[in-house]
Structures are given as C-alpha cells and as structure tokens.
PDB file of C-alpha atoms and ligand atoms in Angstrom:
ATOM      1  CA  MET J1063      -9.453 -27.920   9.805  1.00 47.00           C
ATOM      2  CA  SER J1064      -8.009 -24.870   7.935  1.00 52.00           C
ATOM      3  CA  LYS J1065      -9.960 -21.559   8.160  1.00 54.00           C
ATOM      4  CA  GLU J1066     -12.517 -20.703   5.376  1.00 60.00           C
ATOM      5  CA  ILE J1067     -11.214 -17.692   3.603  1.00 60.00           C
ATOM      6  CA  LYS J1068     -13.441 -14.637   2.757  1.00 71.00           C
ATOM      7  CA  PRO J1069     -12.013 -12.794  -0.316  1.00 94.00           C
ATOM      8  CA  ILE J1070     -11.504  -8.892   1.050  1.00 97.00           C
ATOM      9  CA  LYS J1071     -12.927  -6.253  -0.964  1.00 98.00           C
ATOM     10  CA  LEU J1072     -10.010  -3.679  -1.614  1.00 98.00           C
ATOM     11  CA  GLY J1073     -10.082   0.015  -2.808  1.00 98.00           C
ATOM     12  CA  VAL J1074      -6.490   0.849  -4.185  1.00 98.00           C
ATOM     13  CA  LEU J1075      -5.259   4.568  -4.290  1.00 98.00           C
ATOM     14  CA  ILE J1076      -2.364   5.401  -6.376  1.00 98.00           C
ATOM     15  CA  SER J1077      -0.762   8.241  -8.360  1.00 96.00           C
ATOM     16  CA  GLY J1078       1.370   6.810 -11.009  1.00 96.00           C
ATOM     17  CA  ASN J1079       3.244   3.636 -12.364  1.00 97.00           C
ATOM     18  CA  GLY J1080       1.056   0.954 -10.274  1.00 98.00           C
ATOM     19  CA  THR J1081       3.531  -1.626 -10.341  1.00 98.00           C
ATOM     20  CA  ASN J1082       2.234  -2.718  -6.688  1.00 98.00           C
ATOM     21  CA  LEU J1083      -1.215  -2.480  -7.984  1.00 98.00           C
ATOM     22  CA  GLN J1084      -0.296  -4.819 -10.823  1.00 98.00           C
ATOM     23  CA  ALA J1085       1.191  -7.127  -8.599  1.00 98.00           C
ATOM     24  CA  MET J1086      -2.112  -7.475  -6.490  1.00 98.00           C
ATOM     25  CA  ILE J1087      -3.735  -7.876  -9.659  1.00 98.00           C
ATOM     26  CA  ASP J1088      -1.485 -10.896 -10.885  1.00 98.00           C
ATOM     27  CA  ARG J1089      -1.938 -12.365  -7.364  1.00 98.00           C
ATOM     28  CA  ILE J1090      -5.360 -12.435  -7.718  1.00 98.00           C
ATOM     29  CA  GLN J1091      -5.584 -13.625 -10.944  1.00 98.00           C
ATOM     30  CA  GLU J1092      -3.237 -16.250 -10.137  1.00 97.00           C
ATOM     31  CA  GLY J1093      -5.434 -17.592  -7.165  1.00 97.00           C
ATOM     32  CA  THR J1094      -2.897 -16.846  -4.467  1.00 97.00           C
ATOM     33  CA  LEU J1095      -4.392 -13.873  -3.074  1.00 98.00           C
ATOM     34  CA  ASP J1096      -8.102 -13.635  -1.821  1.00 97.00           C
ATOM     35  CA  ALA J1097      -9.116 -10.512  -2.517  1.00 98.00           C
ATOM     36  CA  THR J1098     -11.233  -8.146  -5.103  1.00 98.00           C
ATOM     37  CA  ILE J1099     -10.161  -4.974  -6.149  1.00 98.00           C
ATOM     38  CA  GLU J1100     -13.572  -2.955  -6.379  1.00 98.00           C
ATOM     39  CA  LEU J1101     -11.962   0.215  -7.400  1.00 98.00           C
ATOM     40  CA  VAL J1102      -8.823   2.003  -8.249  1.00 98.00           C
ATOM     41  CA  VAL J1103      -8.825   5.630  -7.209  1.00 98.00           C
ATOM     42  CA  SER J1104      -6.109   7.864  -8.976  1.00 97.00           C
ATOM     43  CA  SER J1105      -4.959  11.378  -7.834  1.00 94.00           C
ATOM     44  CA  ARG J1106      -3.668  11.924 -11.328  1.00 94.00           C
ATOM     45  CA  PRO J1107      -5.266  11.584 -14.494  1.00 94.00           C
ATOM     46  CA  ASP J1108      -2.126  10.262 -16.490  1.00 95.00           C
ATOM     47  CA  ALA J1109      -1.299   7.547 -14.010  1.00 97.00           C
ATOM     48  CA  LYS J1110       0.137   4.560 -15.597  1.00 98.00           C
ATOM     49  CA  GLY J1111      -1.590   2.476 -13.024  1.00 98.00           C
ATOM     50  CA  LEU J1112      -5.051   3.655 -14.303  1.00 98.00           C
ATOM     51  CA  ARG J1113      -4.424   1.728 -17.573  1.00 98.00           C
ATOM     52  CA  ARG J1114      -3.390  -1.311 -15.717  1.00 98.00           C
ATOM     53  CA  ALA J1115      -6.743  -1.414 -13.787  1.00 98.00           C
ATOM     54  CA  GLU J1116      -8.503  -0.884 -16.963  1.00 98.00           C
ATOM     55  CA  LYS J1117      -6.938  -3.725 -18.560  1.00 98.00           C
ATOM     56  CA  ALA J1118      -8.233  -6.011 -15.706  1.00 98.00           C
ATOM     57  CA  GLY J1119     -11.603  -4.623 -15.761  1.00 98.00           C
ATOM     58  CA  ILE J1120     -11.628  -2.952 -12.371  1.00 98.00           C
ATOM     59  CA  GLN J1121     -13.376   0.385 -12.086  1.00 98.00           C
ATOM     60  CA  THR J1122     -11.371   3.492 -11.714  1.00 98.00           C
ATOM     61  CA  LEU J1123     -12.032   7.030  -9.939  1.00 97.00           C
ATOM     62  CA  THR J1124      -9.635  10.062 -11.344  1.00 94.00           C
ATOM     63  CA  LEU J1125      -9.744  13.030  -9.340  1.00 88.00           C
ATOM     64  CA  ASP J1126      -8.838  16.222 -10.864  1.00 83.00           C
ATOM     65  CA  LYS J1127      -6.400  18.126  -9.243  1.00 83.00           C
ATOM     66  CA  SER J1128      -8.573  21.092  -8.316  1.00 88.00           C
ATOM     67  CA  ILE J1129     -10.507  18.778  -5.853  1.00 87.00           C
ATOM     68  CA  TYR J1130      -7.446  18.476  -3.641  1.00 87.00           C
ATOM     69  CA  ALA J1131      -7.243  22.143  -2.899  1.00 89.00           C
ATOM     70  CA  ASN J1132      -9.416  21.224  -0.298  1.00 92.00           C
ATOM     71  CA  PRO J1133      -7.833  17.703   0.804  1.00 92.00           C
ATOM     72  CA  GLU J1134     -10.525  16.916   3.651  1.00 93.00           C
ATOM     73  CA  GLN J1135     -13.393  17.517   0.766  1.00 93.00           C
ATOM     74  CA  ALA J1136     -11.293  15.511  -1.602  1.00 94.00           C
ATOM     75  CA  ASP J1137     -11.343  12.663   1.041  1.00 96.00           C
ATOM     76  CA  LEU J1138     -14.792  12.794   1.920  1.00 96.00           C
ATOM     77  CA  VAL J1139     -15.406  12.045  -2.057  1.00 96.00           C
ATOM     78  CA  ILE J1140     -12.916   9.405  -2.060  1.00 97.00           C
ATOM     79  CA  ALA J1141     -14.343   7.990   1.296  1.00 98.00           C
ATOM     80  CA  THR J1142     -17.834   7.935   0.023  1.00 98.00           C
ATOM     81  CA  GLU J1143     -17.130   6.282  -3.207  1.00 98.00           C
ATOM     82  CA  LEU J1144     -14.972   3.432  -1.680  1.00 98.00           C
ATOM     83  CA  LYS J1145     -18.038   2.717   0.617  1.00 98.00           C
ATOM     84  CA  GLN J1146     -20.452   2.527  -2.311  1.00 98.00           C
ATOM     85  CA  HIS J1147     -18.263  -0.072  -3.725  1.00 98.00           C
ATOM     86  CA  HIS J1148     -18.296  -1.826  -0.646  1.00 98.00           C
ATOM     87  CA  VAL J1149     -14.659  -1.469   0.052  1.00 98.00           C
ATOM     88  CA  GLU J1150     -13.009  -3.294   3.452  1.00 98.00           C
ATOM     89  CA  TYR J1151      -9.641  -2.421   2.996  1.00 98.00           C
ATOM     90  CA  VAL J1152      -7.970   0.972   1.490  1.00 98.00           C
ATOM     91  CA  VAL J1153      -4.582   0.145   0.082  1.00 98.00           C
ATOM     92  CA  MET J1154      -2.354   3.132  -0.695  1.00 98.00           C
ATOM     93  CA  ALA J1155       0.051   1.787  -3.386  1.00 98.00           C
ATOM     94  CA  GLY J1156       2.303   4.911  -4.649  1.00 97.00           C
ATOM     95  CA  TYR J1157      -0.164   7.391  -3.510  1.00 96.00           C
ATOM     96  CA  MET J1158       1.470  10.534  -3.351  1.00 92.00           C
ATOM     97  CA  ARG J1159      -0.960  12.251  -0.882  1.00 92.00           C
ATOM     98  CA  LYS J1160      -1.874  11.957   3.117  1.00 92.00           C
ATOM     99  CA  VAL J1161      -5.165  10.399   3.908  1.00 95.00           C
ATOM    100  CA  HIS J1162      -7.315  12.564   6.227  1.00 95.00           C
ATOM    101  CA  ASP J1163      -9.908  12.199   8.648  1.00 96.00           C
ATOM    102  CA  PRO J1164     -12.865  11.194   6.019  1.00 97.00           C
ATOM    103  CA  ILE J1165     -11.028   8.071   5.182  1.00 98.00           C
ATOM    104  CA  LEU J1166      -9.376   7.088   8.506  1.00 97.00           C
ATOM    105  CA  ALA J1167     -12.817   7.378  10.229  1.00 97.00           C
ATOM    106  CA  ALA J1168     -14.544   5.439   7.528  1.00 98.00           C
ATOM    107  CA  PHE J1169     -11.815   2.962   7.299  1.00 98.00           C
ATOM    108  CA  PRO J1170     -10.474   2.745  11.158  1.00 96.00           C
ATOM    109  CA  ASN J1171      -7.420   0.685  11.149  1.00 95.00           C
ATOM    110  CA  CYS J1172      -7.942  -0.555   7.496  1.00 97.00           C
ATOM    111  CA  VAL J1173      -6.158   1.905   5.384  1.00 98.00           C
ATOM    112  CA  LEU J1174      -2.583   0.543   4.522  1.00 98.00           C
ATOM    113  CA  ASN J1175       0.473   2.069   2.997  1.00 98.00           C
ATOM    114  CA  ILE J1176       3.898   0.454   1.582  1.00 98.00           C
ATOM    115  CA  HIS J1177       6.801   2.462   2.086  1.00 98.00           C
ATOM    116  CA  PRO J1178      10.194   1.502   0.274  1.00 98.00           C
ATOM    117  CA  ALA J1179      12.406   1.845   3.535  1.00 98.00           C
ATOM    118  CA  LEU J1180      12.497   0.391   6.754  1.00 98.00           C
ATOM    119  CA  LEU J1181      10.637   2.794   8.897  1.00 98.00           C
ATOM    120  CA  PRO J1182      11.061   4.920  10.824  1.00 98.00           C
ATOM    121  CA  SER J1183      14.141   5.478   8.913  1.00 98.00           C
ATOM    122  CA  PHE J1184      14.129   7.619   5.710  1.00 98.00           C
ATOM    123  CA  LYS J1185      10.293   8.583   5.830  1.00 97.00           C
ATOM    124  CA  GLY J1186       9.069  10.702   2.851  1.00 95.00           C
ATOM    125  CA  ALA J1187       8.826  10.857  -0.797  1.00 95.00           C
ATOM    126  CA  HIS J1188      12.333  10.005  -1.995  1.00 97.00           C
ATOM    127  CA  ALA J1189      12.926   7.171   0.632  1.00 98.00           C
ATOM    128  CA  ILE J1190      15.354   4.969  -1.865  1.00 98.00           C
ATOM    129  CA  GLN J1191      17.221   7.832  -2.836  1.00 98.00           C
ATOM    130  CA  ASP J1192      17.909   8.970   0.878  1.00 98.00           C
ATOM    131  CA  ALA J1193      18.631   5.545   1.871  1.00 98.00           C
ATOM    132  CA  TYR J1194      21.351   5.119  -0.857  1.00 98.00           C
ATOM    133  CA  ASP J1195      22.933   8.838  -0.290  1.00 98.00           C
ATOM    134  CA  TYR J1196      22.908   7.883   3.410  1.00 98.00           C
ATOM    135  CA  GLY J1197      25.014   4.879   2.490  1.00 98.00           C
ATOM    136  CA  VAL J1198      23.128   2.088   4.512  1.00 98.00           C
ATOM    137  CA  LYS J1199      24.253  -1.105   4.234  1.00 98.00           C
ATOM    138  CA  VAL J1200      20.864  -2.395   4.873  1.00 98.00           C
ATOM    139  CA  THR J1201      17.521  -1.149   3.857  1.00 98.00           C
ATOM    140  CA  GLY J1202      14.099  -2.549   2.712  1.00 98.00           C
ATOM    141  CA  VAL J1203      10.281  -2.168   2.729  1.00 98.00           C
ATOM    142  CA  THR J1204       7.707  -1.675   5.255  1.00 98.00           C
ATOM    143  CA  VAL J1205       4.102  -2.430   4.829  1.00 98.00           C
ATOM    144  CA  HIS J1206       1.921  -0.003   7.725  1.00 98.00           C
ATOM    145  CA  PHE J1207      -1.494   0.960   8.783  1.00 97.00           C
ATOM    146  CA  ALA J1208      -1.999   4.758   7.682  1.00 96.00           C
ATOM    147  CA  ASN J1209      -2.580   7.637   9.853  1.00 93.00           C
ATOM    148  CA  SER J1210      -2.781  11.119   9.560  1.00 89.00           C
ATOM    149  CA  ASP J1211       0.872  11.834   9.640  1.00 90.00           C
ATOM    150  CA  TYR J1212       3.173  10.464   6.770  1.00 90.00           C
ATOM    151  CA  ASP J1213       4.356   7.169   6.972  1.00 93.00           C
ATOM    152  CA  SER J1214       3.909   6.957  10.865  1.00 94.00           C
ATOM    153  CA  GLY J1215       1.197   4.275  11.656  1.00 96.00           C
ATOM    154  CA  SER J1216       1.544   1.023  13.106  1.00 97.00           C
ATOM    155  CA  ILE J1217       4.035  -1.453  11.178  1.00 98.00           C
ATOM    156  CA  ILE J1218       2.363  -4.574  10.021  1.00 98.00           C
ATOM    157  CA  ALA J1219       5.261  -5.967   8.299  1.00 98.00           C
ATOM    158  CA  GLN J1220       8.996  -5.318   7.077  1.00 98.00           C
ATOM    159  CA  ARG J1221      11.401  -6.818   4.927  1.00 98.00           C
ATOM    160  CA  ALA J1222      15.324  -6.236   4.967  1.00 98.00           C
ATOM    161  CA  LEU J1223      17.513  -6.197   1.909  1.00 98.00           C
ATOM    162  CA  ASN J1224      21.300  -5.941   1.932  1.00 98.00           C
ATOM    163  CA  VAL J1225      22.752  -3.311  -0.176  1.00 98.00           C
ATOM    164  CA  GLU J1226      25.745  -5.046  -1.919  1.00 98.00           C
ATOM    165  CA  GLU J1227      28.761  -3.048  -2.772  1.00 97.00           C
ATOM    166  CA  GLY J1228      28.780  -1.286  -6.090  1.00 97.00           C
ATOM    167  CA  TRP J1229      24.864  -1.191  -6.476  1.00 98.00           C
ATOM    168  CA  SER J1230      23.826   1.836  -8.273  1.00 98.00           C
ATOM    169  CA  VAL J1231      20.709   3.388  -7.019  1.00 98.00           C
ATOM    170  CA  ASP J1232      18.617   2.039  -9.982  1.00 98.00           C
ATOM    171  CA  GLU J1233      19.761  -1.541  -8.895  1.00 98.00           C
ATOM    172  CA  LEU J1234      18.593  -0.858  -5.498  1.00 98.00           C
ATOM    173  CA  GLU J1235      15.284   0.493  -6.437  1.00 98.00           C
ATOM    174  CA  ALA J1236      14.876  -2.660  -8.547  1.00 98.00           C
ATOM    175  CA  HIS J1237      15.626  -4.902  -5.563  1.00 98.00           C
ATOM    176  CA  ILE J1238      13.185  -2.783  -3.430  1.00 98.00           C
ATOM    177  CA  HIS J1239      10.314  -3.056  -5.913  1.00 98.00           C
ATOM    178  CA  GLU J1240      10.814  -6.871  -6.268  1.00 98.00           C
ATOM    179  CA  ILE J1241      10.474  -6.985  -2.308  1.00 98.00           C
ATOM    180  CA  GLU J1242       7.555  -4.591  -2.096  1.00 98.00           C
ATOM    181  CA  HIS J1243       5.683  -6.791  -5.184  1.00 98.00           C
ATOM    182  CA  GLU J1244       6.038 -10.006  -2.941  1.00 98.00           C
ATOM    183  CA  LEU J1245       5.236  -8.331   0.539  1.00 98.00           C
ATOM    184  CA  TYR J1246       2.236  -6.290   0.316  1.00 98.00           C
ATOM    185  CA  PRO J1247       0.204  -9.069  -1.781  1.00 98.00           C
ATOM    186  CA  ASP J1248       1.552 -11.356   1.570  1.00 98.00           C
ATOM    187  CA  VAL J1249       0.209  -9.010   4.073  1.00 98.00           C
ATOM    188  CA  ILE J1250      -3.182  -8.622   2.205  1.00 98.00           C
ATOM    189  CA  GLU J1251      -3.493 -12.389   2.054  1.00 97.00           C
ATOM    190  CA  ALA J1252      -2.727 -12.505   5.838  1.00 97.00           C
ATOM    191  CA  LEU J1253      -5.445  -9.786   6.212  1.00 97.00           C
ATOM    192  CA  ALA J1254      -7.848 -11.789   4.247  1.00 96.00           C
ATOM    193  CA  GLN J1255      -6.964 -15.076   6.566  1.00 95.00           C
ATOM    194  CA  GLY J1256      -7.636 -12.716   9.748  1.00 95.00           C
ATOM    195  CA  ARG J1257      -4.142 -13.223  10.961  1.00 97.00           C
ATOM    196  CA  VAL J1258      -3.248  -9.403  11.437  1.00 97.00           C
ATOM    197  CA  HIS J1259      -4.160  -8.105  14.936  1.00 96.00           C
ATOM    198  CA  LEU J1260      -3.396  -4.569  16.232  1.00 95.00           C
ATOM    199  CA  GLU J1261      -2.905  -5.030  19.893  1.00 94.00           C
ATOM    200  CA  PRO J1262      -5.058  -2.777  21.885  1.00 89.00           C
ATOM    201  CA  SER J1263      -3.467   0.211  23.417  1.00 89.00           C
ATOM    202  CA  SER J1264      -0.300   0.021  21.676  1.00 92.00           C
ATOM    203  CA  ARG J1265       1.405   0.536  18.167  1.00 94.00           C
ATOM    204  CA  ARG J1266       2.185  -3.338  18.003  1.00 96.00           C
ATOM    205  CA  VAL J1267       0.619  -5.658  15.275  1.00 97.00           C
ATOM    206  CA  VAL J1268       0.741  -9.133  15.616  1.00 96.00           C
ATOM    207  CA  ILE J1269       0.541 -11.910  12.744  1.00 96.00           C
ATOM    208  CA  ASP J1270      -0.621 -15.209  13.620  1.00 96.00           C
ATOM    209  CA  PRO J1271       1.635 -17.956  11.691  1.00 94.00           C
ATOM    210  CA  ILE J1272      -0.116 -19.693   8.761  1.00 89.00           C
ATOM    211  CA  GLN J1273      -2.003 -22.833  10.092  1.00 80.00           C
TER     212      GLN J1273
HETATM  213  C1  GRF W 736       6.584   2.296  -4.416  1.00 84.18           C
HETATM  214  O1  GRF W 736       7.987   2.075  -4.122  1.00 84.18           O
HETATM  215  C2  GRF W 736       6.013   2.789  -2.959  1.00 84.18           C
HETATM  216  O2  GRF W 736       6.877   1.703  -2.151  1.00 84.18           O
HETATM  217  C3  GRF W 736       6.038   4.119  -2.900  1.00 84.18           C
HETATM  218  O3  GRF W 736       5.855   4.477  -4.034  1.00 84.18           O
HETATM  219  C4  GRF W 736       6.174   3.571  -5.199  1.00 84.18           C
HETATM  220  C5  GRF W 736       5.123   3.088  -6.024  1.00 84.18           C
HETATM  221  O4  GRF W 736       5.387   2.242  -6.926  1.00 84.18           O
HETATM  222  N1  GRF W 736       5.255   4.807  -1.841  1.00 84.18           N
HETATM  223  P1  GRF W 736       4.005   1.741  -8.109  1.00 84.18           P
HETATM  224  O5  GRF W 736       3.355   3.174  -8.436  1.00 84.18           O
HETATM  225  O6  GRF W 736       3.320   0.799  -7.196  1.00 84.18           O
HETATM  226  O7  GRF W 736       5.077   1.350  -9.176  1.00 84.18           O
END
C-alpha cells in the first residue's frame, strides 16, 4: 500500500533570477511535487524571482539591504515571518546570504540549500566558473542541509555531470541549471514522502527508495 503524502509547506529564500523557484512552482502546478510555497523571501528588491512568485500568486517579503546590517536581527525577522506562514522547510534557492541561528534554531534540520558544484569542491559564490577554470572533467550539483557555514551542511543528494571538451562556461552553466531544476524538486518530493533521514550523530543522510 502506498504511503499517503502530505504536501509540505515551503518558504523559499532567493536573491536573484529565481529559476529554481520557478522549477518548484512548475512541478507543483503539474502535480509532481507535493508542496505548497507559503512565502518567498528576497534579500534584494529587484530579484526577478519576486515577479515569478507574484505571477504564481505566492506571498512575498522583501527585506531592505539596511536590515542586513545586523544579520542575526534580519534572520529573526525572517524566521518569525516563516513561522507565521506555517512553513515547515526553508529552501534556499540562489539566496546569496548565510542563514544564522534564528532561522536554524526555528527550523532544525529543515533548511536546505542548492550548490552548483559537487561539494566539498568549489564552495562559494562562483562555483561554476571556479570549476570551469580549474579544468575539472566532472562537476555537478549538490543539495544539502544548511548550517551556519557556507556550503558545509550534510549532503542530501548530488548529481554529476561530465564536462565535455569544448564547452564554454555558459554551456556548462546551462547544463548545471538543467540538473538543478530536476534535482531540487526531486529532493523536496522525497522530503514530502518522508524518505529523507539524517542519521543520528553523523552527517550522513539516507534517502529511502521509492516504494
Ligand atoms: C543556482 O545556480 C544555485 O545553485 C546557486 O545560485 C543559483 C541560483 O539560480 N546557489 P536561480 O536564482 O535559482 O536562477
């Protein structure tokens, strides 16, 4: 007998284009992602992702740059808003900031991030360019739980990509985004199905197979 799936309530944190947010919206609308997006929070007022959220009828919150002068205070505001919207999982999607204790404590092991490289290689904000410049033959995408350090939490899922001879960095980026737009909704769906388990006292994450 298949397990009943309860849609999980997401809060999505963005700073820019929001193509990963769009991929989640599309999957929810086509019925292959059992989630609702309760709130989109942007660290930038001009983020294109905000328009995507509005178009999909999702509530948004934009924080002025000045509020980030005190990052802990900013994260307390964000955590409070997310809780008021009954968010269960916080999904960072191109959010160019660290999350701090107010968010991590309010959502223990429930804050996710996506990184456009195979962690622990190429941490940081320029991972695709850095991997390309390094000349790697294989790179990929990582979805992981967030902690208070950049790109360092427990790895939930990774997908590798062969870098073909002659690709430009733009071609590499396009392939990376293609993977991201599949992998992130897939991981969130696995969470919704209760298949993702963080092993106690380790950083290992186990994903049960689909029944
Ligand atoms: C993605 O490549 C993600 O891995 C990185 O920032 C980018 C965000 O893209 N953290 P978008 O805003 O979702 O289009």
